[in-house]
Tab-separated table of C-alpha atoms in Angstrom:
chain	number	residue	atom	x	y	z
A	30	UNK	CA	-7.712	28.562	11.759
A	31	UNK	CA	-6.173	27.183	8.602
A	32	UNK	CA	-9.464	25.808	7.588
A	33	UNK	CA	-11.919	28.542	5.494
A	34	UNK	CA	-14.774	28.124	6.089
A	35	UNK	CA	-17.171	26.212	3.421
A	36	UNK	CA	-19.898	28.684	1.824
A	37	UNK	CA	-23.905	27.763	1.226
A	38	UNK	CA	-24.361	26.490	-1.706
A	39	UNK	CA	-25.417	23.263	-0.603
A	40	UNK	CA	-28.644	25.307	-0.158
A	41	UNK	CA	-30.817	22.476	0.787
A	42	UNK	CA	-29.122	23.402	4.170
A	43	UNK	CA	-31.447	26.371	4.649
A	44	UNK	CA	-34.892	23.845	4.577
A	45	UNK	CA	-34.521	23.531	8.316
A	46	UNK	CA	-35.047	27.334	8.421
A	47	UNK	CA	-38.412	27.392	6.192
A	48	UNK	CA	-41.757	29.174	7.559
A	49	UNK	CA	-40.077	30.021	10.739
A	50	UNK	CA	-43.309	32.292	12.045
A	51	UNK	CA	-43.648	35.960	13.517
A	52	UNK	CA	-43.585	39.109	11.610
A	53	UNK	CA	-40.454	41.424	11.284
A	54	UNK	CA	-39.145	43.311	14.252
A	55	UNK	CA	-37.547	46.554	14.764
A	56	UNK	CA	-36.425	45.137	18.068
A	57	UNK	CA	-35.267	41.873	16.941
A	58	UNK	CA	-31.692	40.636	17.790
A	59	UNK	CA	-29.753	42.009	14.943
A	60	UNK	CA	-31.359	45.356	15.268
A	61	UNK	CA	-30.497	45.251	19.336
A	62	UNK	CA	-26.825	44.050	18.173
A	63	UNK	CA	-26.290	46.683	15.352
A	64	UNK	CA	-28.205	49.426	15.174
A	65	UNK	CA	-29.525	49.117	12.294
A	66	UNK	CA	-32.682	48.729	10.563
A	67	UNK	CA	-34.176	45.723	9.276
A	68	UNK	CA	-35.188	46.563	6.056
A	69	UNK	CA	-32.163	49.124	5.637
A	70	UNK	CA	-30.152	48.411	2.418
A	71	UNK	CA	-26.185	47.669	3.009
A	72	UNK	CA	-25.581	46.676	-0.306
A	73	UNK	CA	-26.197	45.460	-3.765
A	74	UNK	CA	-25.221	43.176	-5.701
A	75	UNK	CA	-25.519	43.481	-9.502
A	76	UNK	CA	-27.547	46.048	-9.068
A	77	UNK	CA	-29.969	43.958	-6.340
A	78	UNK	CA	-30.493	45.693	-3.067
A	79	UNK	CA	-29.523	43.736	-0.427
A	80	UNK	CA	-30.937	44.597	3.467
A	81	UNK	CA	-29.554	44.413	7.077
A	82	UNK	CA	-31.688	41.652	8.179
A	83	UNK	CA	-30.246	39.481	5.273
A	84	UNK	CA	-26.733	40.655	5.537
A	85	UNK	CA	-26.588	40.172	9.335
A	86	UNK	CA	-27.970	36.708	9.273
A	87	UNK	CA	-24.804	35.625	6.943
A	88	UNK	CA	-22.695	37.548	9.785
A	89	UNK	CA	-23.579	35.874	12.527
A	90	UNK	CA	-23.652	32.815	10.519
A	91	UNK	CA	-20.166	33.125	9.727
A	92	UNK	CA	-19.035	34.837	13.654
A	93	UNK	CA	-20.817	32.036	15.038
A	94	UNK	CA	-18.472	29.701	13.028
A	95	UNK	CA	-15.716	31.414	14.178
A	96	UNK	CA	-16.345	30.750	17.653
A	97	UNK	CA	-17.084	27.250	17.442
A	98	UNK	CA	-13.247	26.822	16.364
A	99	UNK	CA	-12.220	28.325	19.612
A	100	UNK	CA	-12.151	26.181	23.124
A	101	UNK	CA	-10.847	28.797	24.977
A	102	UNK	CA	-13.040	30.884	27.743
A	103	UNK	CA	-12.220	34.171	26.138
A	104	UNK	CA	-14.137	33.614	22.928
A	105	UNK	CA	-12.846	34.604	19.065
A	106	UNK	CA	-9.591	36.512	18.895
A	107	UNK	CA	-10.159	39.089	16.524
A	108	UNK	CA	-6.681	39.645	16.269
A	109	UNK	CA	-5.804	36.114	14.821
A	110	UNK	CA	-5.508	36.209	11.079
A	111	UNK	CA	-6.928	33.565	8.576
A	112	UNK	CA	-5.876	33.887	4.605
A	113	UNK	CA	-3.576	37.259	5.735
A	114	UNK	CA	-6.601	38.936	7.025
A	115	UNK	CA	-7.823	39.705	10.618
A	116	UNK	CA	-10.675	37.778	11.395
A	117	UNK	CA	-12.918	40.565	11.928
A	118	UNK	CA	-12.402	41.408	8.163
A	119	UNK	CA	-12.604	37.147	7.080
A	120	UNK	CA	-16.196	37.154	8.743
A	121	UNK	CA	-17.193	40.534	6.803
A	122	UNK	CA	-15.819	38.521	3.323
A	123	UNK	CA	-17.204	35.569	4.179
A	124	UNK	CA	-20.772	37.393	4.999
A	125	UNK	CA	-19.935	39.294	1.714
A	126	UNK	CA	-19.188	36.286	-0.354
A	127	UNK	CA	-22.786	33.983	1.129
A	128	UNK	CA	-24.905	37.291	0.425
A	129	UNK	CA	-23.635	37.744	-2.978
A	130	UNK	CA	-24.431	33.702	-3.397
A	131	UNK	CA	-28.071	34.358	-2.775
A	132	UNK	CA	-28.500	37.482	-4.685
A	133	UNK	CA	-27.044	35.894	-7.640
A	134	UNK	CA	-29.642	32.834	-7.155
A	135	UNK	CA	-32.466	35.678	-7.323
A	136	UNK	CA	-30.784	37.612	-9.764
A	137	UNK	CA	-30.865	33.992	-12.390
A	138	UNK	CA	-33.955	33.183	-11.482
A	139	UNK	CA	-35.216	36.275	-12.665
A	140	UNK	CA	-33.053	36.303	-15.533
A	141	UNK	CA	-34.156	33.025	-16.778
A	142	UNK	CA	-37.742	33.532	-15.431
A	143	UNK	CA	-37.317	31.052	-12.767
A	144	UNK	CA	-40.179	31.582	-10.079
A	145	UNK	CA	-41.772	29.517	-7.001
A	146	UNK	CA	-44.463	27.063	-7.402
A	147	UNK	CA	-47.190	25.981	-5.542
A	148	UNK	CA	-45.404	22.738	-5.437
A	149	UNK	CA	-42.326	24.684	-3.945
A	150	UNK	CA	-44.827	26.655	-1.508
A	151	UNK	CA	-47.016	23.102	-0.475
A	152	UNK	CA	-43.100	21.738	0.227
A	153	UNK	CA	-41.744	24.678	2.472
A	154	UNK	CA	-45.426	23.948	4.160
A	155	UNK	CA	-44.743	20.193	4.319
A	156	UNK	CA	-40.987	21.221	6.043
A	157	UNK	CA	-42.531	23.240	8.518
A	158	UNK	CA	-44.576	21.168	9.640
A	159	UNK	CA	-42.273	18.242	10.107
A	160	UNK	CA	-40.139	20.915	11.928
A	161	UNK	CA	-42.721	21.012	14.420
A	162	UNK	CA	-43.149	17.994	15.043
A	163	UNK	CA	-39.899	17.135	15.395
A	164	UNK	CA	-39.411	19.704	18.110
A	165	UNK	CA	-42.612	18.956	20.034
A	166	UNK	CA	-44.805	22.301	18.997
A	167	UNK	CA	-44.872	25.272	17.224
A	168	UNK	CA	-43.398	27.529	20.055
A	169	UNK	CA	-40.589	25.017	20.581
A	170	UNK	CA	-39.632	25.123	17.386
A	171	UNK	CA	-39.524	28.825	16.810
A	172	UNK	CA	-37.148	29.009	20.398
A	173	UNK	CA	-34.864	27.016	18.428
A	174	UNK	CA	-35.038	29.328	15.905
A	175	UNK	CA	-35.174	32.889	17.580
A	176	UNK	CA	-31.099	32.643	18.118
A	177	UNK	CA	-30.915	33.018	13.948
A	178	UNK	CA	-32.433	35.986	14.355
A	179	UNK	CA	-35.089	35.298	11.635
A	180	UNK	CA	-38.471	36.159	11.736
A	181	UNK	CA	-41.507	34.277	8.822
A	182	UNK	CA	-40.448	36.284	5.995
A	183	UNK	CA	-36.923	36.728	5.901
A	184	UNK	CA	-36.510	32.385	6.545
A	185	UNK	CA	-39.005	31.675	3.591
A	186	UNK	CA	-37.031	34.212	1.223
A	187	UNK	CA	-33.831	32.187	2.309
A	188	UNK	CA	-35.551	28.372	1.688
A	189	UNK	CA	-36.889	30.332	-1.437
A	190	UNK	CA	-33.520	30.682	-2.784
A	191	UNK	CA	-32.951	26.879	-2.371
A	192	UNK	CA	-36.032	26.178	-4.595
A	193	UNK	CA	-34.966	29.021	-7.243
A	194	UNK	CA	-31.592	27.238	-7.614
A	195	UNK	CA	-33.400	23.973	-7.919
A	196	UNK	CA	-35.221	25.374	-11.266
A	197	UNK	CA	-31.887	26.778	-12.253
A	198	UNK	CA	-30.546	23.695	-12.199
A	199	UNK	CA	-33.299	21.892	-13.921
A	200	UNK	CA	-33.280	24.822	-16.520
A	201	UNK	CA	-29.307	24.043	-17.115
A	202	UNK	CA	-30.413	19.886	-17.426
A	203	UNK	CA	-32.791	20.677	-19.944
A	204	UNK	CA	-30.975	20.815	-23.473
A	205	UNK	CA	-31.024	23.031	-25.672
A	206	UNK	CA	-32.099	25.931	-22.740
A	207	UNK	CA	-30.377	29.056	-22.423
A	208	UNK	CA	-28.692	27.665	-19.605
A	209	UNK	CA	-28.038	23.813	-21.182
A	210	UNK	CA	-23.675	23.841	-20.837
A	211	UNK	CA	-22.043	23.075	-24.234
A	212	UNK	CA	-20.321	19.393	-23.914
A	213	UNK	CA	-17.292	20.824	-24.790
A	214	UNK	CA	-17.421	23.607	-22.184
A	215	UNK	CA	-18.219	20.347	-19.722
A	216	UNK	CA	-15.042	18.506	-20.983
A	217	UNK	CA	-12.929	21.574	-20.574
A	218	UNK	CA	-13.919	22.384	-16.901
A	219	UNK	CA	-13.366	18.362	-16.321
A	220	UNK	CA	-9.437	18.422	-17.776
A	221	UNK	CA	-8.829	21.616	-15.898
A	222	UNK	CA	-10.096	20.940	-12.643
A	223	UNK	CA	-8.501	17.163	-12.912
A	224	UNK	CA	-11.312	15.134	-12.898
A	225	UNK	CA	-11.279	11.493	-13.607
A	226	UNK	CA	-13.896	8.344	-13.639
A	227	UNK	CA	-12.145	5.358	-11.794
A	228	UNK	CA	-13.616	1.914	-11.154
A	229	UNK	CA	-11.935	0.180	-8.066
A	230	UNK	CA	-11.524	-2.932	-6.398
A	231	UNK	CA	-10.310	-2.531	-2.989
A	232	UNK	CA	-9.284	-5.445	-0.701
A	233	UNK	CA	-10.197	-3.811	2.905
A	234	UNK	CA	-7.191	-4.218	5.528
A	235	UNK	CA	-9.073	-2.051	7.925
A	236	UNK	CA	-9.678	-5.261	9.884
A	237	UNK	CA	-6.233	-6.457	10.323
A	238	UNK	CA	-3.465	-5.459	12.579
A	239	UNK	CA	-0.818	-3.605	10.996
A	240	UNK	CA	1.722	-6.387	13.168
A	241	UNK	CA	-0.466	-9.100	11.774
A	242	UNK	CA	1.974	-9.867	8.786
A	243	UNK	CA	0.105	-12.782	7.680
A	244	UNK	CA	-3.201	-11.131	7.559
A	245	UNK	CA	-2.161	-8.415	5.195
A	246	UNK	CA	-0.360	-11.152	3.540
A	247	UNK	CA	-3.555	-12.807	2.784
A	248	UNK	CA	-5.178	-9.722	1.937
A	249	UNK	CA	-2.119	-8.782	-1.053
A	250	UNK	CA	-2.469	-12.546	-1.904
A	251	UNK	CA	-6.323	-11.864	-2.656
A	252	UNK	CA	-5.942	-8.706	-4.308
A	253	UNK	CA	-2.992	-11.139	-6.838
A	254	UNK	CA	-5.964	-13.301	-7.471
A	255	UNK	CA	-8.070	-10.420	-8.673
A	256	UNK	CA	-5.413	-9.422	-10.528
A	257	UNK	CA	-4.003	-12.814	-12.413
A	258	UNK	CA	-7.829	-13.409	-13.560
A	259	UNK	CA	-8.209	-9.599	-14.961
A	260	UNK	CA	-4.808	-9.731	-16.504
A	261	UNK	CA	-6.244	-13.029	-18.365
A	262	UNK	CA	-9.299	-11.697	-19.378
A	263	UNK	CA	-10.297	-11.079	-23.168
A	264	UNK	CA	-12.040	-8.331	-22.307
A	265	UNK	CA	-10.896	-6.558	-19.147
A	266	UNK	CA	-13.425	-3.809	-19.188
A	267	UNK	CA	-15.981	-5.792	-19.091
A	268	UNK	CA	-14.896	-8.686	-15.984
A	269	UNK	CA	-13.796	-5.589	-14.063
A	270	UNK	CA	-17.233	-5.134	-12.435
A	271	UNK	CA	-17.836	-8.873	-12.322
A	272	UNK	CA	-14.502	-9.556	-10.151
A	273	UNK	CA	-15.225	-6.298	-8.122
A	274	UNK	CA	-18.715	-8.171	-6.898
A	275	UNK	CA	-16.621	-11.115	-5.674
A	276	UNK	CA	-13.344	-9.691	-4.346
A	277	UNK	CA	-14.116	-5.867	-3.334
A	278	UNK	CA	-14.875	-4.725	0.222
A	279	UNK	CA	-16.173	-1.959	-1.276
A	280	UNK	CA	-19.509	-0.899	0.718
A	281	UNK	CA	-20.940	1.057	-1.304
A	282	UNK	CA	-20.611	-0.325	-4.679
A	283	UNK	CA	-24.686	-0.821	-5.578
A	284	UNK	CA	-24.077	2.876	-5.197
A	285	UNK	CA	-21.287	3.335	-7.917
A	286	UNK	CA	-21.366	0.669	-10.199
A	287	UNK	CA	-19.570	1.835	-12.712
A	288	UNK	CA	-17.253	3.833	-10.506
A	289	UNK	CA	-16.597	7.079	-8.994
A	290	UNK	CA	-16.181	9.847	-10.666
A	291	UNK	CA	-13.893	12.881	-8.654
A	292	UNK	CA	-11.800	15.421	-8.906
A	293	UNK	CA	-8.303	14.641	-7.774
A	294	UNK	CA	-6.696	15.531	-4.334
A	295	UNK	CA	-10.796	15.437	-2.813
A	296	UNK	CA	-10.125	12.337	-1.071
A	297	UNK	CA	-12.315	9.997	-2.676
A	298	UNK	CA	-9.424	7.676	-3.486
A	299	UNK	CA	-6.062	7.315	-0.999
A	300	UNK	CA	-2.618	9.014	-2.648
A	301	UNK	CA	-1.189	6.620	-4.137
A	302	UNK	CA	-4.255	5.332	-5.846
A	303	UNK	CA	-4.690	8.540	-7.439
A	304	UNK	CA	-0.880	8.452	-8.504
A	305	UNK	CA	-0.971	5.135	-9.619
A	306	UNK	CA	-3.874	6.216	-11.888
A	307	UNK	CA	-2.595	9.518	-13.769
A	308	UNK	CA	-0.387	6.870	-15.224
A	309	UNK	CA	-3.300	4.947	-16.917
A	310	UNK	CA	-4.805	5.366	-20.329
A	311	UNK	CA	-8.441	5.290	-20.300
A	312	UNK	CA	-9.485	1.785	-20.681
A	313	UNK	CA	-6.379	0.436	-19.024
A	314	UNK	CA	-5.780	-1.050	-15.583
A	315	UNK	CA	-3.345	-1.193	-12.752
A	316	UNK	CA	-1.814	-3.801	-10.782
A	317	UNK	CA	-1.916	-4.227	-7.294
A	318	UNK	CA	-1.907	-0.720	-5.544
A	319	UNK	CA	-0.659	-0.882	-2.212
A	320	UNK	CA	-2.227	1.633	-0.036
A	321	UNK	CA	-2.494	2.966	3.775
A	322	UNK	CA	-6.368	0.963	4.063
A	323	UNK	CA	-5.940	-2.118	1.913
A	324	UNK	CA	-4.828	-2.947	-1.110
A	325	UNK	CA	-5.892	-1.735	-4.871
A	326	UNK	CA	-7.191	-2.586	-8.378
A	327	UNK	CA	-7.850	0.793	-10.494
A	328	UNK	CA	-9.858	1.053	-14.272
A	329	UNK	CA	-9.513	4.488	-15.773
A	330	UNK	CA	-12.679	5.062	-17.686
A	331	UNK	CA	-13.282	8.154	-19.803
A	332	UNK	CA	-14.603	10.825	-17.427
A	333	UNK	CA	-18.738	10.693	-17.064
A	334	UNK	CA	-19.426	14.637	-17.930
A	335	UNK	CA	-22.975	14.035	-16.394
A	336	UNK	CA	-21.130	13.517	-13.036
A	337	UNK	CA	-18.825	16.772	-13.064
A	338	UNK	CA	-22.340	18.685	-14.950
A	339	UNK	CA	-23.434	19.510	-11.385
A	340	UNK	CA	-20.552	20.553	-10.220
A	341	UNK	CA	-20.129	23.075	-13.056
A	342	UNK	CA	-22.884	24.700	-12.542
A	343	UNK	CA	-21.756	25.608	-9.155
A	344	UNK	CA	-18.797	26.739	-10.598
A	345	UNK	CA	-20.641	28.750	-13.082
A	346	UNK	CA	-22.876	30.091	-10.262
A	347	UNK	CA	-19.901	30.978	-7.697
A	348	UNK	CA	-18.160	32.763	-10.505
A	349	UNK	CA	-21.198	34.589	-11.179
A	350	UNK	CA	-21.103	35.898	-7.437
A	351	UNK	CA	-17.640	36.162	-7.557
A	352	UNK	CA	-17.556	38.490	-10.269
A	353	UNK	CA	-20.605	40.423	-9.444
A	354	UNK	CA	-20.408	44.488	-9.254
A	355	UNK	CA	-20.910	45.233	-5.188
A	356	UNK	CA	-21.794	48.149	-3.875
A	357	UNK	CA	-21.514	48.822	-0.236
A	358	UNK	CA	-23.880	51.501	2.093
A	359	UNK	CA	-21.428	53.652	4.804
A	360	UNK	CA	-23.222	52.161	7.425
A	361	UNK	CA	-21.816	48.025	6.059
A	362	UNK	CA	-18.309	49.453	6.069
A	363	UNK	CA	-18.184	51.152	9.649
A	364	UNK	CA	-20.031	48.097	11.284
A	365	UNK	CA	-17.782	46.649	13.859
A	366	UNK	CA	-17.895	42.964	13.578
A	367	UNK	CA	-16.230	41.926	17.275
A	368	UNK	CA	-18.834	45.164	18.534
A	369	UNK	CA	-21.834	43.430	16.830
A	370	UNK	CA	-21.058	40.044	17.632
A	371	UNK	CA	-20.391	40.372	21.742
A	372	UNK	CA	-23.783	42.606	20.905
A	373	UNK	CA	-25.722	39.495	19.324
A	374	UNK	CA	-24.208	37.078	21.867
A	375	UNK	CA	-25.493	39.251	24.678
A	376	UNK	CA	-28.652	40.082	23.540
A	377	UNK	CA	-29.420	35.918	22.145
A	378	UNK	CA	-28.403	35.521	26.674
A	379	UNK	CA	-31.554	37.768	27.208
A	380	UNK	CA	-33.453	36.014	24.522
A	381	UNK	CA	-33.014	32.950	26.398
A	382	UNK	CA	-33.538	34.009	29.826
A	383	UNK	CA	-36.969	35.858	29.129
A	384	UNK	CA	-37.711	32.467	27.297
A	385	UNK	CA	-37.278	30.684	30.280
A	386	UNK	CA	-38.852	32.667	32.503
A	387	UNK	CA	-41.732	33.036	30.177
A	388	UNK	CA	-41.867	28.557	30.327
């Protein structure tokens, strides 16, 4: 229970939920599991009004992640503590923390006068429909659905958000815009979150036996080659890519020609690859780099800003929720999370056994 669990801002996550059919219902699942209303405001957040159906949803979202990372019969243990906290209070922050996400998409798109299109509406149509199909019918598709607890309107407003964020973003691309990052602000947020851009040529062992001495042999005599013919280069920088087309195993390389660009400790590059690079200038390169899949050439090239850019503006946006004035209803901060959850789980057992006797 180490691991916390991720939050939603890869919204394209929430496409699968678009157009979802049905109109709200007092008697839907998180009603039966809590008690409370639908449309009922629990919070707000910066002054947006947040209500029970959307609130809930990000609660069983995050209880039903809890109880995937137990194998035991009995289910979560509430007791059990993640971060210092119970897990009854980790699922209410975690809830907390995706709600305020969303609201702070709405709250910038209105802010910056970011709205849908019919492009976005003819594309949550488009979705739907392929949903369908994939799942053999309308009514199929919906029973895969029903356990969310979602009904038409509620799923739409959540793909909604994905498309809101989407004109965000392009609003924060377009220079010059109210939202357009200065460079320097870019540069900043690379240094202090340790970003680098690093060009590679990796000689794959993954293929050899770790007895085979004279396989891995042959492999560190390869990477040498690589090496001796960079080291004699006149211009380094520039042979770099050329040698990396004949001696990398790198898979992926029509992907990243010119390199990856990360933040360190992410695991885009093995340990002692990223050690072996802090040491670099920009424009300089390593010798051989032995590490744990193969063997290693490194380039440190000045970081590519337009690579960390989206990443920033997910920083900006988190911080945004982060720092976002909350306020909480009486009924949000009496609701019983292990109460509303064995609730939801037995009332998604009826779901499924009228839905079978109804087939």
């Amino acid at each position: 229970m180490k691991r916390s669990m991720a939050l939603c801002l890869t919204l394209a996550a929430v496409l699968t939920l678009t157009a979802c059919g049905g109109d709200p219902q007092e008697e839907g699942l998180f009603y039966q599991a809590s008690g409370i209303r639908p449309e009922a405001v629990l919070l707000s957040v910066d002054g947006r009004e947040v209500t029970a159906q959307r609130y809930l949803y990000w609660l069983a979202y995050a209880c039903d992640y809890l109880a995937g990372s137990y194998d035991t019969e009995g289910g979560i243990q509430w007791a059990d503590t993640v971060d210092g906290q119970n897990l009854e209070a980790y699922a209410k922050e975690q809830a907390l923390k995706n709600t305020a996400l969303y609201a702070t998409v709405e709250n910038w798109a209105e802010d910056y006068g970011c709205t849908l299109t019919d492009e976005d509406r003819d594309a949550m149509e488009r979705e739907w429909a392929a949903r369908v199909a994939q799942y053999g019918g309308e009514e199929a598709y919906l029973a895969v659905l029903a356990p969310m607890g979602l009904d038409r309107a509620e799923a739409e407003a959540i793909s909604g958000d994905y498309y809101l964020y989407r004109h965000l973003y392009d609003l924060y691309c377009t220079e010059g815009s109210a939202l357009a990052p200065a460079e320097r602000d870019l540069e900043t947020f690379a240094r202090e979150r340790g970003y680098l851009t690093v060009d590679h040529i990796w000689i794959s062992t993954a293929a050899a036996d770790p007895a085979d001495t004279e396989a891995i042999d042959a492999c560190r005599a390869r990477a040498e080659e690589a090496f001796a013919k960079l080291n004699g280069s006149a211009d380094p920088a520039h042979d770099f890519a050329i040698l990396a087309e004949t001696y990398s195993d790198e898979p992926n390389r029509d992907q990243h020609p010119d390199g990856y660009t990360f933040a360190l400790g992410d695991g885009t590059l093995p340990e002692a690859c990223e050690e072996a690079v802090q040491a670099l200038e920009e424009g300089q390169f390593s010798g051989v780099v032995e590490a744990e899949d193969g063997f290693y050439l490194l380039l440190r090239k000045p970081v590519d800003l337009s690579a960390v850019a989206p990443d920033y503006f997910d920083a900006l946006l988190q911080a945004a929720a982060d720092s976002a004035e909350i306020s909480t209803t009486r009924a949000l901060e009496n609701l019983d999370v292990s109460s509303f959850y064995e609730a939801l789980t037995e009332a998604r057992a009826e779901q499924a056994s009228a839905g079978g006797e109804a087939a």
